Short mmCIF file of C-alpha atoms and ligand atoms in Angstrom, two decimals:
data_model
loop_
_atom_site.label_atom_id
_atom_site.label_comp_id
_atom_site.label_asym_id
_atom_site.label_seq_id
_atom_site.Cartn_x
_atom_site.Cartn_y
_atom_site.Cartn_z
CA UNK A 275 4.33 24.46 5.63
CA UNK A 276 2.78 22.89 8.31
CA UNK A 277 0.60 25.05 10.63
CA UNK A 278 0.03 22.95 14.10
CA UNK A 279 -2.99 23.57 16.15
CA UNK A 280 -3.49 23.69 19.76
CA UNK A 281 -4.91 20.38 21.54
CA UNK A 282 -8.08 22.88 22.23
CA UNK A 283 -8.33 24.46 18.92
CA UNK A 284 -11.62 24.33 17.78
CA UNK A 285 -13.24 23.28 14.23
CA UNK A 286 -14.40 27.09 13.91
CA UNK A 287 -10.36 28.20 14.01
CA UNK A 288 -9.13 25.08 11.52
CA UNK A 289 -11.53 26.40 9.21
CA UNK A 290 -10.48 30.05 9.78
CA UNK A 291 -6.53 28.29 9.04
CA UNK A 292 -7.65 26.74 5.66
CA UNK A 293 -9.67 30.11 4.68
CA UNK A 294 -6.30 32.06 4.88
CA UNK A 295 -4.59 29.45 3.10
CA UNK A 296 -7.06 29.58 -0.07
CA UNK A 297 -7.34 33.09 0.30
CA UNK A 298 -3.75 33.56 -0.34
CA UNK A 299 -3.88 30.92 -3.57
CA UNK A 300 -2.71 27.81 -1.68
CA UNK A 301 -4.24 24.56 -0.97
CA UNK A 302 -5.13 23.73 2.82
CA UNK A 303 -5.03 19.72 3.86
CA UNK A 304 -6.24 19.07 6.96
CA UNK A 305 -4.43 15.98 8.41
CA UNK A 306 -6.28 13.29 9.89
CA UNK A 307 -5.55 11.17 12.83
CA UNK A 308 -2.73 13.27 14.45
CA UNK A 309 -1.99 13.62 17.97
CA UNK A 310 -2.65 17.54 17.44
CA UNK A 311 -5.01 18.92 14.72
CA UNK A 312 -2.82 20.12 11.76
CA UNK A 313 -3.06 21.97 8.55
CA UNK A 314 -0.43 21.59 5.68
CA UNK A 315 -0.14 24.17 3.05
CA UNK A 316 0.15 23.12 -0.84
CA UNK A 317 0.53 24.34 -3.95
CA UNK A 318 2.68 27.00 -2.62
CA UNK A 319 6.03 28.08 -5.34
CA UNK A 320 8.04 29.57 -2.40
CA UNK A 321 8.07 29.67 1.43
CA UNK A 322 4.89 30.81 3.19
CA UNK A 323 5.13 34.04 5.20
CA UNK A 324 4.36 32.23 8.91
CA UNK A 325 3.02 35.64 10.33
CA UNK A 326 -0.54 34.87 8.06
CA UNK A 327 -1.55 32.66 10.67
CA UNK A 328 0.92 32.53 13.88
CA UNK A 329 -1.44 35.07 15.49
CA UNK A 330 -4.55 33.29 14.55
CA UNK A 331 -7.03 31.77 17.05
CA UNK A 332 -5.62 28.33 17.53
CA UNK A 333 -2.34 28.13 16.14
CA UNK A 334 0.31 26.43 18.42
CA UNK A 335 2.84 26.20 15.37
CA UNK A 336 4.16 26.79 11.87
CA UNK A 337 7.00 24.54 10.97
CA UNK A 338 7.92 23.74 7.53
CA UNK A 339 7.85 21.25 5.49
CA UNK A 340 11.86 20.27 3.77
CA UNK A 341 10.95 17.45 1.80
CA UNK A 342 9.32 17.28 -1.72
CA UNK A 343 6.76 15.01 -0.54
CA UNK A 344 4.38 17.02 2.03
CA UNK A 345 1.63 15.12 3.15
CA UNK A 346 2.77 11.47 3.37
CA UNK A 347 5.99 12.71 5.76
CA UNK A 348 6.03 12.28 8.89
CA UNK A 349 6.72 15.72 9.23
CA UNK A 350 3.82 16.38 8.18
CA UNK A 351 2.16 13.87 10.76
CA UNK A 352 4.17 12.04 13.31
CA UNK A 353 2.05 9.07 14.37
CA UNK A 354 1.80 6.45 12.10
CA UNK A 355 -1.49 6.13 9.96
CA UNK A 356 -3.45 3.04 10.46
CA UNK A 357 -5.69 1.82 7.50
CA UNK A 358 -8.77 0.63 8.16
CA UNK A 359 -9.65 -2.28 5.46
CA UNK A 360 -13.16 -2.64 6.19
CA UNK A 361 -12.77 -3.39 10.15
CA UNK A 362 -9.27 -5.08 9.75
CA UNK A 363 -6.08 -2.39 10.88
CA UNK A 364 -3.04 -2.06 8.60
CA UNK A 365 -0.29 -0.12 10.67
CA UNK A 366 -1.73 -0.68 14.02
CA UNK A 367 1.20 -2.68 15.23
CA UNK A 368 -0.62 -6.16 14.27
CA UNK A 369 0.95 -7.98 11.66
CA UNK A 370 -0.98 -7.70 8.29
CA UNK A 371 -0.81 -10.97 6.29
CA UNK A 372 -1.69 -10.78 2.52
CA UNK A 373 -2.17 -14.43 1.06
CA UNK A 374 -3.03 -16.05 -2.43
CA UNK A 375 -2.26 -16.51 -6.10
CA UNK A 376 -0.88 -14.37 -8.42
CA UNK A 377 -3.62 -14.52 -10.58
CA UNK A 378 -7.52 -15.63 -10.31
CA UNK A 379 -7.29 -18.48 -12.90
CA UNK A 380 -10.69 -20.24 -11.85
CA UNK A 381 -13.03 -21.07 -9.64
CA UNK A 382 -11.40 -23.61 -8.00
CA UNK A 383 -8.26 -22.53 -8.16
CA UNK A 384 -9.63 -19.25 -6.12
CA UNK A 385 -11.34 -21.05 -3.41
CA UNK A 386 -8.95 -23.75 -3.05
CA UNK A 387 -6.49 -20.85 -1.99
CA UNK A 388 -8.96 -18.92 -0.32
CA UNK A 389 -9.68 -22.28 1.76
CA UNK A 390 -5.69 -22.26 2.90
CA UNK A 391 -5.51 -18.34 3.16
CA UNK A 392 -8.77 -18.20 5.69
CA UNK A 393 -6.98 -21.59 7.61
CA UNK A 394 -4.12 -19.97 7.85
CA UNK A 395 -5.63 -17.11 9.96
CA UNK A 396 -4.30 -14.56 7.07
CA UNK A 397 -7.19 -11.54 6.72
CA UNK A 398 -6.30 -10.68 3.47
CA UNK A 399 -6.75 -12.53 0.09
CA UNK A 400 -4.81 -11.27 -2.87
CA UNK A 401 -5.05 -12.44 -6.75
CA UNK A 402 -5.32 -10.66 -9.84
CA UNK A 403 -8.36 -10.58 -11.95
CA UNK A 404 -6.30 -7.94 -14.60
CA UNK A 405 -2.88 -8.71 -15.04
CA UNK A 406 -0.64 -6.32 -16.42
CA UNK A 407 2.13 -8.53 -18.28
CA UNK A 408 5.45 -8.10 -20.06
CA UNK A 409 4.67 -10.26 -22.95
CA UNK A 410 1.16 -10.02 -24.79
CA UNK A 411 0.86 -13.30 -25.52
CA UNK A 412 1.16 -14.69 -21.87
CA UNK A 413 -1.98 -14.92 -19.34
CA UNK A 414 -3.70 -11.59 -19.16
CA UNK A 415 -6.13 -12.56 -16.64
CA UNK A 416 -9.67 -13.72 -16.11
CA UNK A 417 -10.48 -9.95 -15.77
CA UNK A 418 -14.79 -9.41 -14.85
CA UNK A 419 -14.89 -13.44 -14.57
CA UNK A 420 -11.65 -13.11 -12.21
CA UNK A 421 -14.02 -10.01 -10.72
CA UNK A 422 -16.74 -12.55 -9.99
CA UNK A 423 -14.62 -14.84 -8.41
CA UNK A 424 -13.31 -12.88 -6.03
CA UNK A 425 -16.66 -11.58 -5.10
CA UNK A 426 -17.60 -15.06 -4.03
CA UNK A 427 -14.46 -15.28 -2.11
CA UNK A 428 -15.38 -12.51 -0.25
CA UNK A 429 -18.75 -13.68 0.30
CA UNK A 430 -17.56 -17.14 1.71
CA UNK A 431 -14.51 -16.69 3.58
CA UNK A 432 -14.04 -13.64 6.12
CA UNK A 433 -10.94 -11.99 3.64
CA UNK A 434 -10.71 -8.87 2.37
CA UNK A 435 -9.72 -9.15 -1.27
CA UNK A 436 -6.76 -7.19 -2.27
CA UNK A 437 -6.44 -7.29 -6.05
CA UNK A 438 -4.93 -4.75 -8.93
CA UNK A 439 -6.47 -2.42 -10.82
CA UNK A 440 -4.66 -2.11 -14.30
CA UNK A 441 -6.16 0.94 -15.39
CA UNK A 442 -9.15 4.33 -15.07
CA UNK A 443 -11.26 2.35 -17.31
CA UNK A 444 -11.65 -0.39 -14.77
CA UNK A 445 -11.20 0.93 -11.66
CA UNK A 446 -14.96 1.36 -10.61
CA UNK A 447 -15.61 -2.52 -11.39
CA UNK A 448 -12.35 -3.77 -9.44
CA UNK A 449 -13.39 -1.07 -6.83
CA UNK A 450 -17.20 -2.99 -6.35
CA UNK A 451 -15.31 -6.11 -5.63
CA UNK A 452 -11.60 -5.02 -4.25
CA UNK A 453 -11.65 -4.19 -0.53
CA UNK A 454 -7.89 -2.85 -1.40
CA UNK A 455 -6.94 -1.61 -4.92
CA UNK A 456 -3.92 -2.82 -5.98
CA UNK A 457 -1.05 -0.32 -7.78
CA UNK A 458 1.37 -2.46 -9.66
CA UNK A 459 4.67 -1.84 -9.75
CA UNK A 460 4.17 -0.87 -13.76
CA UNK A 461 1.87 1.24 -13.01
CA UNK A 462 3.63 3.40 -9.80
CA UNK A 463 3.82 6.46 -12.10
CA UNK A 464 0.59 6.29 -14.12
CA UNK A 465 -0.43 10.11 -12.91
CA UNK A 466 -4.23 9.44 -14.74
CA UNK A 467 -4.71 6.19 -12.69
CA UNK A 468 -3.25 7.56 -9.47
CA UNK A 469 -5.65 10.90 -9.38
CA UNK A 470 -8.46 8.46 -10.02
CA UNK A 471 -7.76 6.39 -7.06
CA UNK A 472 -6.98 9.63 -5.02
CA UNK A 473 -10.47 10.79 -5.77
CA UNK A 474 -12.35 8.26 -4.31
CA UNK A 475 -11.80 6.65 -0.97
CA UNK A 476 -10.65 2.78 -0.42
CA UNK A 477 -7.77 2.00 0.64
CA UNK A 478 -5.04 1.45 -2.02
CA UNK A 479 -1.79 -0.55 -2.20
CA UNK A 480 0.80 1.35 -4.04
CA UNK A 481 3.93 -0.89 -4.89
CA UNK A 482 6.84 0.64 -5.58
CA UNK A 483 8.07 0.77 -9.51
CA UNK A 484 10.42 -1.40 -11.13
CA UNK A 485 13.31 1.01 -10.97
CA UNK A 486 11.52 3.85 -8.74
CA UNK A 487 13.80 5.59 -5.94
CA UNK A 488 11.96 5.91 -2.07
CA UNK A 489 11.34 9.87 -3.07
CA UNK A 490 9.26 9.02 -6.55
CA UNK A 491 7.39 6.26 -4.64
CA UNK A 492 6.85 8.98 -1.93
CA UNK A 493 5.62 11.41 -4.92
CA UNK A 494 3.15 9.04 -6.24
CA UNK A 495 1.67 8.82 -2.83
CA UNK A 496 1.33 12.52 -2.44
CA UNK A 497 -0.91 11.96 -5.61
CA UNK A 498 -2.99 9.95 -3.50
CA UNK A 499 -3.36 11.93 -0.50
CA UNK A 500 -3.45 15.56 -2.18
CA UNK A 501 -6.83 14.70 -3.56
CA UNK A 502 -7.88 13.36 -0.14
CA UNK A 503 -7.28 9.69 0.01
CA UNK A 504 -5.45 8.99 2.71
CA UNK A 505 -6.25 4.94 2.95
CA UNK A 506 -2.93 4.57 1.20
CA UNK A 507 -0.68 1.40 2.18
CA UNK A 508 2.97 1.40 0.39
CA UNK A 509 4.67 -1.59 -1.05
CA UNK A 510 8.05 -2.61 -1.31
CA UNK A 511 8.28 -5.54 -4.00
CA UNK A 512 12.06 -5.28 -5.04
CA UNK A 513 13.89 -3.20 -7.72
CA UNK A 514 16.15 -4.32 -10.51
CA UNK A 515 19.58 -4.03 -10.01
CA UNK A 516 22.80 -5.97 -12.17
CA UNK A 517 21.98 -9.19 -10.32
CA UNK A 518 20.06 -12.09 -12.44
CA UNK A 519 20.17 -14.86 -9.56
CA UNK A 520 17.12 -13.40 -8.57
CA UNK A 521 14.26 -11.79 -10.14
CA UNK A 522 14.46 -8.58 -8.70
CA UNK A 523 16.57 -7.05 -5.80
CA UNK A 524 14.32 -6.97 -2.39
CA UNK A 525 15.32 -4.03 -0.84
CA UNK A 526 14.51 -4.28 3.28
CA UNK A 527 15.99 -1.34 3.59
CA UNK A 528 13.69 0.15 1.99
CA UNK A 529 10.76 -1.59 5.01
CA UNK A 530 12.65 0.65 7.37
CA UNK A 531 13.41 3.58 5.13
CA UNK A 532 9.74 3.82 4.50
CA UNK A 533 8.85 4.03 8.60
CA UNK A 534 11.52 6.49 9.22
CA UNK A 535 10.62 9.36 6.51
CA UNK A 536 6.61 8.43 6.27
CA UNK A 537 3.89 7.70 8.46
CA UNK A 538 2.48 5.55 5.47
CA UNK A 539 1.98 1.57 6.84
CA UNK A 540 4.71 -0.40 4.42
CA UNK A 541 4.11 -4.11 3.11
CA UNK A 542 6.56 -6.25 2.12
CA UNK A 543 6.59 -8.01 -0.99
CA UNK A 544 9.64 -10.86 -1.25
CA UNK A 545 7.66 -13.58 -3.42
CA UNK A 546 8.24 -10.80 -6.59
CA UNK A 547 11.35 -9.05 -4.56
CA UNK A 548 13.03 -12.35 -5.00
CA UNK A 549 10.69 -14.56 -7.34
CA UNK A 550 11.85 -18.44 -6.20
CA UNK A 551 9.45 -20.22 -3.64
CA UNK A 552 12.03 -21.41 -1.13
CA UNK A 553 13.82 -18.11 -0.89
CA UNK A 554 10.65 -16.13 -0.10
CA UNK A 555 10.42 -17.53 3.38
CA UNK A 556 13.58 -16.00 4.94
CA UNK A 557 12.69 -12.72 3.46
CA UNK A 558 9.26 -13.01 4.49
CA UNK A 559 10.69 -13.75 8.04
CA UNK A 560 13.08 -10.53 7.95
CA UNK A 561 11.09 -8.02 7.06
CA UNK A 562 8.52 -8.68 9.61
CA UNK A 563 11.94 -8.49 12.10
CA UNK A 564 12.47 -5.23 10.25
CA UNK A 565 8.99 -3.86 11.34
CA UNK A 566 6.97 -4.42 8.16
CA UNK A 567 3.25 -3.50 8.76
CA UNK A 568 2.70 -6.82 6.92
CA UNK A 569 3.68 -9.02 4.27
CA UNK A 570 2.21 -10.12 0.50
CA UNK A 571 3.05 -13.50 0.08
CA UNK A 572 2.02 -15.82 -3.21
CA UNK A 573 0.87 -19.00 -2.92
CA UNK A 574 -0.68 -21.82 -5.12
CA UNK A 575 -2.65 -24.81 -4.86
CA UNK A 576 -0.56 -26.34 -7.47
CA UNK A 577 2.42 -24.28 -8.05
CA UNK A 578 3.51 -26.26 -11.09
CA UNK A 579 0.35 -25.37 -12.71
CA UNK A 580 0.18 -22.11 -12.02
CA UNK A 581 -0.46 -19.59 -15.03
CA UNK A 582 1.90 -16.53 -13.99
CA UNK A 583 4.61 -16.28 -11.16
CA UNK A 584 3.87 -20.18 -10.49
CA UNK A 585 7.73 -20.41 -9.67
CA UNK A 586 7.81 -17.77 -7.07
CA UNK A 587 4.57 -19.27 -5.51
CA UNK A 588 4.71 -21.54 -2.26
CA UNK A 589 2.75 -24.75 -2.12
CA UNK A 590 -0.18 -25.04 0.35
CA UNK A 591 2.29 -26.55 3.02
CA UNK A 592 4.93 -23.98 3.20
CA UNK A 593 2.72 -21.08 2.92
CA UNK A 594 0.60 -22.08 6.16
CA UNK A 595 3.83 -23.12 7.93
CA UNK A 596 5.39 -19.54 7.10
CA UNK A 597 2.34 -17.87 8.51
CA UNK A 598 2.88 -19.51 11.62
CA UNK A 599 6.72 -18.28 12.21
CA UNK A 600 5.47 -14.83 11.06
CA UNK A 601 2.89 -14.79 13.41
CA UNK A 602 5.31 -15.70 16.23
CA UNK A 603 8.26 -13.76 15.00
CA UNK A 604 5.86 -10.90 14.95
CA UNK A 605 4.62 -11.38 18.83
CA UNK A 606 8.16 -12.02 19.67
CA UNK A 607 9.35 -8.56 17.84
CA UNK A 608 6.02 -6.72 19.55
CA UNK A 609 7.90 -4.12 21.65
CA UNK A 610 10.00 -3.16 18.49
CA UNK A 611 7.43 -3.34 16.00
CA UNK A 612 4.97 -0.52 17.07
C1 PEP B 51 1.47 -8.87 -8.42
O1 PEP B 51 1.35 -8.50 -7.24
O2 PEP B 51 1.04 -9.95 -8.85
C2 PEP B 51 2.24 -8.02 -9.35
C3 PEP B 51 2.03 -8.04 -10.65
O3 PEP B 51 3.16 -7.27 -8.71
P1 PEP B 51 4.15 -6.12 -9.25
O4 PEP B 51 3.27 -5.03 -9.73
O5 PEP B 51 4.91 -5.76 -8.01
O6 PEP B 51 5.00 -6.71 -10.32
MN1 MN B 52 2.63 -12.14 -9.27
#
């Protein structure tokens, strides 16, 4: 259940909201960044009796809550949640531009991407320092070297580094470089992995699993914000389906399926939704049409060479001119995309 407060409601009656919640067993969230001040109950088996708390000091509102996932609705909140990434807005309306390699491979490599990410006027740099792979024999990653190199990154070019974190073990030494941890699509419903990123506080990119439905991506979310992190930026990066022309299905719908039911910013992901450099630019072009918050986009200096995904990566040249008809699609689509 959701209990809405009154525009004046003070901090003194929230608090008095969330004592009656834990004194009858529940868990009280309070939900940041609404229009109104709200509470959502938690951890509640059955329906909450709304006469607790619809005579309290405060309370404009009970309404409850019909879907499985509570606090990343947008019943629970209506206005859409805007990450801050270390000064830079995800979900503000702007369009959110993730660039770079799949995978930190070296120093050069890095900052010869990093050099065409910055030029192309993209905020965000993306490349993995831990890769989790489907074979154990291919490229694993650079992993605290990869760490390293994306520190200097940071330190040269003004990018915030988005980059996965594989597992709990790591996740405080990806989190000292990563201004955005990264939740694979393998990893979507690691429950160990997800309560460690919901305990602490930067922002994280969940992509949605392999075969996951919009409700279990939802789920693992709520993971995330029921332990208070609510930096949380969703990912659609295409499922499998019968198909083989492609390398996975890239579901738009799933952009606009996303805004509807959550108030969660969504990123699209078409260079692993559809994994072949020339098709990602269309895609990339429709789902900021569709209202993405942004799009994750791979690119290589030398796609030929590249050590993982190389054949879904764009060359230097394509990648800055799709930036460019993003960018303008995106002021063109303005009115529409808010
Ligand atoms: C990636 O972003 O490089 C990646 C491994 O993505 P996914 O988890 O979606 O496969
Ligand atoms: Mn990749």
């Amino acid at each position: 259940m959701l209990i809405v407060m009154t525009p004046t409601a003070t901090d003194d009656d929230i608090r008095a909201v969330c004592a009656r919640v834990a004194e009858l067993g529940f868990t009280a969230h309070r939900i940041p960044g609404d229009a109104q001040p709200a509470v959502c109950i938690t951890d509640n088996d059955g329906s909450v009796a709304e006469e607790k708390f619809c005579n309290m000091a405060g309370v404009a509102d009970c309404v409850s809550i019909t879907r499985p996932y509570k606090l990343v609705s947008r019943e629970a909140k209506a206005r859409s949640t805007i990450v801050d990434v270390d000064g830079v807005p995800v979900g503000d309306g702007s369009l959110a531009i993730i660039g770079g390699p799949c995978a930190i491979e070296s120093r050069e490599q890095a900052m010869a991407a990093a050099e065409v990410v910055a030029q192309s006027g993209a905020r965000f740099f993306r490349g993995g320092a831990f890769k989790p792979r489907t074979s154990p024999y291919s490229f694993q990653g650079l992993k605290q070297k990869g760490l390293d190199i994306l520190a200097e990154v940071r330190s040269q070019f003004d990018l915030r580094i988005v980059t996965e974190v594989k597992d709990v073990e790591t996740l405080n030494d990806v989190a000292a470089v990563a201004d955005v941890l990264q939740i694979g699509a393998r990893n979507m419903q690691n429950y160990s992995l997800l309560e460690a990123a919901g305990r602490q506080r930067k922002p994280v990119l969940l992509k949605r699993g392999i075969s996951a439905t919009l409700q279990e991506l939802f789920m693992s979310a709520e993971y995330l914000l029921s332990l208070g992190n609510y930096n949380v930026i969703l990912c659609e990066r295409g499922i499998r389906t019968f198909e083989t022309m492609t390398r996975n299905t890239f579901d738009l719908s799933a952009v606009v399926m996303i805004k509807h039911h959550s108030h969660l910013p969504v990123i699209a992901d078409p260079s692993h939704g559809v994994g072949i450099d020339w098709a990602v630019p269309p895609l990339a072009r429709a789902a900021v049409v569709a209202g993405a918050d942004g799009v994750m986009v791979e690119t290589h200096p030398q796609p030929d060479e590249a050590l993982s995904d190389g054949q879904q990566a764009m060359a230097p040249d394509v990648y800055l001119q799709l930036v460019e008809e993003m960018n303008a699609l995106a002021s063109a689509c303005a009115p529409v995309r808010r």
